[in-house]
JSON list of C-alpha atoms in Angstrom, two decimals:
[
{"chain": "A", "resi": 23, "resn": "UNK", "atom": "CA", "xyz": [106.67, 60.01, 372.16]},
{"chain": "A", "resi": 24, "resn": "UNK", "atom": "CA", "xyz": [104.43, 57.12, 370.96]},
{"chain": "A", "resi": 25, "resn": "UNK", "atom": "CA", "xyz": [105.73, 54.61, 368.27]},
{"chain": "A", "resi": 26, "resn": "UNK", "atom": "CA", "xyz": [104.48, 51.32, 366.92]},
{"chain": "A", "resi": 27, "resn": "UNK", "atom": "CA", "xyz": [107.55, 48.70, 365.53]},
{"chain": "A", "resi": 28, "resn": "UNK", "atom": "CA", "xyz": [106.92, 45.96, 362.83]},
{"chain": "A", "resi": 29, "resn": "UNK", "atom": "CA", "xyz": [109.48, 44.18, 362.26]},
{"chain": "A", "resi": 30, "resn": "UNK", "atom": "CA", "xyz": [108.80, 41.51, 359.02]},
{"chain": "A", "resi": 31, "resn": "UNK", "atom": "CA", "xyz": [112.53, 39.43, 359.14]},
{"chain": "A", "resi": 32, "resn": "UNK", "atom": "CA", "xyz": [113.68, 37.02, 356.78]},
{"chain": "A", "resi": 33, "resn": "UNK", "atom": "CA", "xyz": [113.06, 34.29, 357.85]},
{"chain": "A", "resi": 34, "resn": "UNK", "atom": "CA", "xyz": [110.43, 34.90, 360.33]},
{"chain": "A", "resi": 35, "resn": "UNK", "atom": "CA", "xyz": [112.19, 31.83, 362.41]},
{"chain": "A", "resi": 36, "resn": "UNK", "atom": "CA", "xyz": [113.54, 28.75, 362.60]},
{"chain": "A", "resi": 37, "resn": "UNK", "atom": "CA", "xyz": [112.17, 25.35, 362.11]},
{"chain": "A", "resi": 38, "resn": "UNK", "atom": "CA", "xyz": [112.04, 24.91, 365.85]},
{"chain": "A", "resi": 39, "resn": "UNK", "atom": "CA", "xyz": [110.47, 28.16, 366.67]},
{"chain": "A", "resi": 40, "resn": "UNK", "atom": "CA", "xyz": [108.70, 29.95, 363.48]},
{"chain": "A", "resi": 41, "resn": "UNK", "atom": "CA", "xyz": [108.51, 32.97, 365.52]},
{"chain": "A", "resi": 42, "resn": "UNK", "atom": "CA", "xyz": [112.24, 33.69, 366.81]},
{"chain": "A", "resi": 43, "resn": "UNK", "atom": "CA", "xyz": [112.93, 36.22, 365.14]},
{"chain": "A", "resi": 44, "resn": "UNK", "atom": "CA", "xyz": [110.24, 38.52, 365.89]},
{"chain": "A", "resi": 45, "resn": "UNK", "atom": "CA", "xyz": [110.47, 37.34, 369.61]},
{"chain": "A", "resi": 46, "resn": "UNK", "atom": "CA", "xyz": [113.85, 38.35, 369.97]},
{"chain": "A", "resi": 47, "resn": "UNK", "atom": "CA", "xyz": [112.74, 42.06, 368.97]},
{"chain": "A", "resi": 48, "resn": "UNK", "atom": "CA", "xyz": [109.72, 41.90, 370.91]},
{"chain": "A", "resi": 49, "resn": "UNK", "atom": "CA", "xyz": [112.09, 41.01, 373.93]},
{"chain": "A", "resi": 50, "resn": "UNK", "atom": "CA", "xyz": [113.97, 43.98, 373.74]},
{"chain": "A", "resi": 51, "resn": "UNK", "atom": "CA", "xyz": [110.80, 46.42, 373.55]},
{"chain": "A", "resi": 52, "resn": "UNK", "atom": "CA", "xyz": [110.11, 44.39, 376.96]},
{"chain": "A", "resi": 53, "resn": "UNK", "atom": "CA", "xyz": [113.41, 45.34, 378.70]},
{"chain": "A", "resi": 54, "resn": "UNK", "atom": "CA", "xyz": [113.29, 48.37, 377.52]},
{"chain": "A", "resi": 55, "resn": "UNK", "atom": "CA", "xyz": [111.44, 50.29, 380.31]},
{"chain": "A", "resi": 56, "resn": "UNK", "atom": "CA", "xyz": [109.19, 51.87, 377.82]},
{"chain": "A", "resi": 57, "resn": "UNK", "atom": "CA", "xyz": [105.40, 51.24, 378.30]},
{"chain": "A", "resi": 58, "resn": "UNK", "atom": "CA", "xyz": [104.38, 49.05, 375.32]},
{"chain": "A", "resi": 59, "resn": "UNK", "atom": "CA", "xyz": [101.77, 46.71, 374.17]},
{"chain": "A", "resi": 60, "resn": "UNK", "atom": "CA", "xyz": [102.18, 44.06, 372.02]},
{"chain": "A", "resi": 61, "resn": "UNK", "atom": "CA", "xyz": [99.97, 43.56, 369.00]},
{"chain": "A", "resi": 62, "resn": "UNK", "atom": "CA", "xyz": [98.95, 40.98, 366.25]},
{"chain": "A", "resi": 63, "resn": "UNK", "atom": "CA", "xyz": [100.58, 43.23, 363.33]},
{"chain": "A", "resi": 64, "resn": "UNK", "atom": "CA", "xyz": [103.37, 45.43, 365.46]},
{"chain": "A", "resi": 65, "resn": "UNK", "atom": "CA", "xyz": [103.98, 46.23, 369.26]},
{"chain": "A", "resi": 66, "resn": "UNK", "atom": "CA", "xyz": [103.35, 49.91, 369.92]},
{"chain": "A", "resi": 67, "resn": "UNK", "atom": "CA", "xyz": [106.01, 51.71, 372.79]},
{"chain": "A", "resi": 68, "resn": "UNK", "atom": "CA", "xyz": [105.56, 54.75, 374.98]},
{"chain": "A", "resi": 69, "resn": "UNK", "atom": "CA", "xyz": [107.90, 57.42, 376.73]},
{"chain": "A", "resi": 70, "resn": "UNK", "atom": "CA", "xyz": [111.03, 59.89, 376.35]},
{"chain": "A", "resi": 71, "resn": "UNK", "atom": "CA", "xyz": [112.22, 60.18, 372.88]},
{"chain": "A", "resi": 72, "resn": "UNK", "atom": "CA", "xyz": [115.95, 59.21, 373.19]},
{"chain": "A", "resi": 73, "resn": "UNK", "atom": "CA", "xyz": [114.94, 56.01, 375.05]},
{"chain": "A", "resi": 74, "resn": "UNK", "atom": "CA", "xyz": [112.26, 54.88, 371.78]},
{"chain": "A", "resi": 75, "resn": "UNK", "atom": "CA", "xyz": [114.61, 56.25, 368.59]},
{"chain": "A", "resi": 76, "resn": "UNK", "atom": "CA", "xyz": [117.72, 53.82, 371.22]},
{"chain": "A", "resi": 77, "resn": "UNK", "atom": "CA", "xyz": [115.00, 51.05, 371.58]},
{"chain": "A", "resi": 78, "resn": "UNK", "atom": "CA", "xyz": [113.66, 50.64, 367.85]},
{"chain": "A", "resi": 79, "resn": "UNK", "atom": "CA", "xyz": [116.95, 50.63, 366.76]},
{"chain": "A", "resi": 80, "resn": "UNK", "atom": "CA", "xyz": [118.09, 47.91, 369.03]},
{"chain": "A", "resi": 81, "resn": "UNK", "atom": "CA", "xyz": [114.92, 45.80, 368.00]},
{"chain": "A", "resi": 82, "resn": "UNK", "atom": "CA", "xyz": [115.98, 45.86, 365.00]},
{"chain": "A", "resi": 83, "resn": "UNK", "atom": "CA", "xyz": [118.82, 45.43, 365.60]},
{"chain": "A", "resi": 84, "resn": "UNK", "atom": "CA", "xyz": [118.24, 41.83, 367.37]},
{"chain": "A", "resi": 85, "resn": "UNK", "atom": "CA", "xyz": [116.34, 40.44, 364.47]},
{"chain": "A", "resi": 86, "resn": "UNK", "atom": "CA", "xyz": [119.24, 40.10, 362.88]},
{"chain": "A", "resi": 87, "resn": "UNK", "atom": "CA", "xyz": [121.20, 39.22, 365.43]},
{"chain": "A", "resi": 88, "resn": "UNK", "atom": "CA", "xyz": [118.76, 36.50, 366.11]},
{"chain": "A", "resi": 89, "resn": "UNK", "atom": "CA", "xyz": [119.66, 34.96, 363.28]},
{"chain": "A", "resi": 90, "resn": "UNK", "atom": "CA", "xyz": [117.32, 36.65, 360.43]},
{"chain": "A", "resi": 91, "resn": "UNK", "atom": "CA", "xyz": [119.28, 37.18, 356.94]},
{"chain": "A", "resi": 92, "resn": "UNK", "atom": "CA", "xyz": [117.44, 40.34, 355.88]},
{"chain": "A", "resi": 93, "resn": "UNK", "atom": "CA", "xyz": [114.56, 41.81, 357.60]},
{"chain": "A", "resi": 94, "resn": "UNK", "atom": "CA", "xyz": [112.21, 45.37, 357.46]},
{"chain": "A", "resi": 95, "resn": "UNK", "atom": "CA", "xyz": [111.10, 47.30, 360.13]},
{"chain": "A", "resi": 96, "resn": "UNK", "atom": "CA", "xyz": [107.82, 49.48, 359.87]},
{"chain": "A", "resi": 97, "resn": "UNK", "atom": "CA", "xyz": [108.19, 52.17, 362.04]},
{"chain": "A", "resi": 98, "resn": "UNK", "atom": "CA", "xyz": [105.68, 54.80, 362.98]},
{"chain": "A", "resi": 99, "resn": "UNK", "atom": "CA", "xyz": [106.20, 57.93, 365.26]},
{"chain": "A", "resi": 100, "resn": "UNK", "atom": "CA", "xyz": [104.24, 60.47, 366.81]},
{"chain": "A", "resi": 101, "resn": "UNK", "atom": "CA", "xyz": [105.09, 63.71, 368.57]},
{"chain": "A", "resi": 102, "resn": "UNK", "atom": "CA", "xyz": [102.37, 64.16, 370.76]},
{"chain": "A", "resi": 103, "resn": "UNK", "atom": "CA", "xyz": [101.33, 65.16, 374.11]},
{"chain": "A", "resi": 104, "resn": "UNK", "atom": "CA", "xyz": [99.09, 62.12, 374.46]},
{"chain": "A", "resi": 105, "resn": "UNK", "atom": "CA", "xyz": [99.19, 59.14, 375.78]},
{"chain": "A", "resi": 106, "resn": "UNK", "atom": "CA", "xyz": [98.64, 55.25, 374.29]},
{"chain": "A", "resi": 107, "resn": "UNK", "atom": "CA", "xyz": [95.79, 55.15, 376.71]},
{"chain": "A", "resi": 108, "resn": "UNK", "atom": "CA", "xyz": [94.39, 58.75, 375.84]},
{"chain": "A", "resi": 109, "resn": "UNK", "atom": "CA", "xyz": [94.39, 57.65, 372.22]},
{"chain": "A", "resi": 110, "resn": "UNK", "atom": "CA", "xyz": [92.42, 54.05, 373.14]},
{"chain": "A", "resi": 111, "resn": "UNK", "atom": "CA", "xyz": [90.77, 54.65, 376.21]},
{"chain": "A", "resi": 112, "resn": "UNK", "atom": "CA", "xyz": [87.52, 55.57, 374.08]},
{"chain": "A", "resi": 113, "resn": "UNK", "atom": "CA", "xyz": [87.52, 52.19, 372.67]},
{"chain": "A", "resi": 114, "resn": "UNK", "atom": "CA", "xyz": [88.24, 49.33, 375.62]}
]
């Protein structure tokens, strides 16, 4: 399975670090295990199904917990017997 997480909390940070909030999701997609590459608009993960649905939950899940009041995560999914390189190689 392939999926790409966006996660747009409220607020994006703090005053110290604008970015915390998003960095504490993106930290979980990197202990995850899962291949992944991180993005300017999302971070896009790679590998058994149970492991992604588990993972995008918990980076969600740590936006909040990372002190965010409210937050949306755009989540996209595909089913497919391809890989993130298969799909880019073409193009790097």
């Amino acid at each position: 399975m392939i999926a790409e997480i966006q996660v747009a909390p409220s607020p994006p940070g703090t005053a110290d670090d604008p970015h915390a909030h998003v960095e504490a999701a993106i930290a979980v997609l990197q202990a995850s295990g899962l291949r992944y590459e991180v993005g300017a608009l999302g971070t896009t993960v790679e590998g058994d199904d149970d492991l992604v649905w588990s993972t995008l939950r918990a980076a969600h899940e740590a936006m909040l917990a990372a002190g965010a009041t409210g937050g949306i995560s755009h989540i996209k999914v595909a089913s497919v017997n391809r890989t993130m390189d298969s799909l880019t190689a073409k193009f790097r």
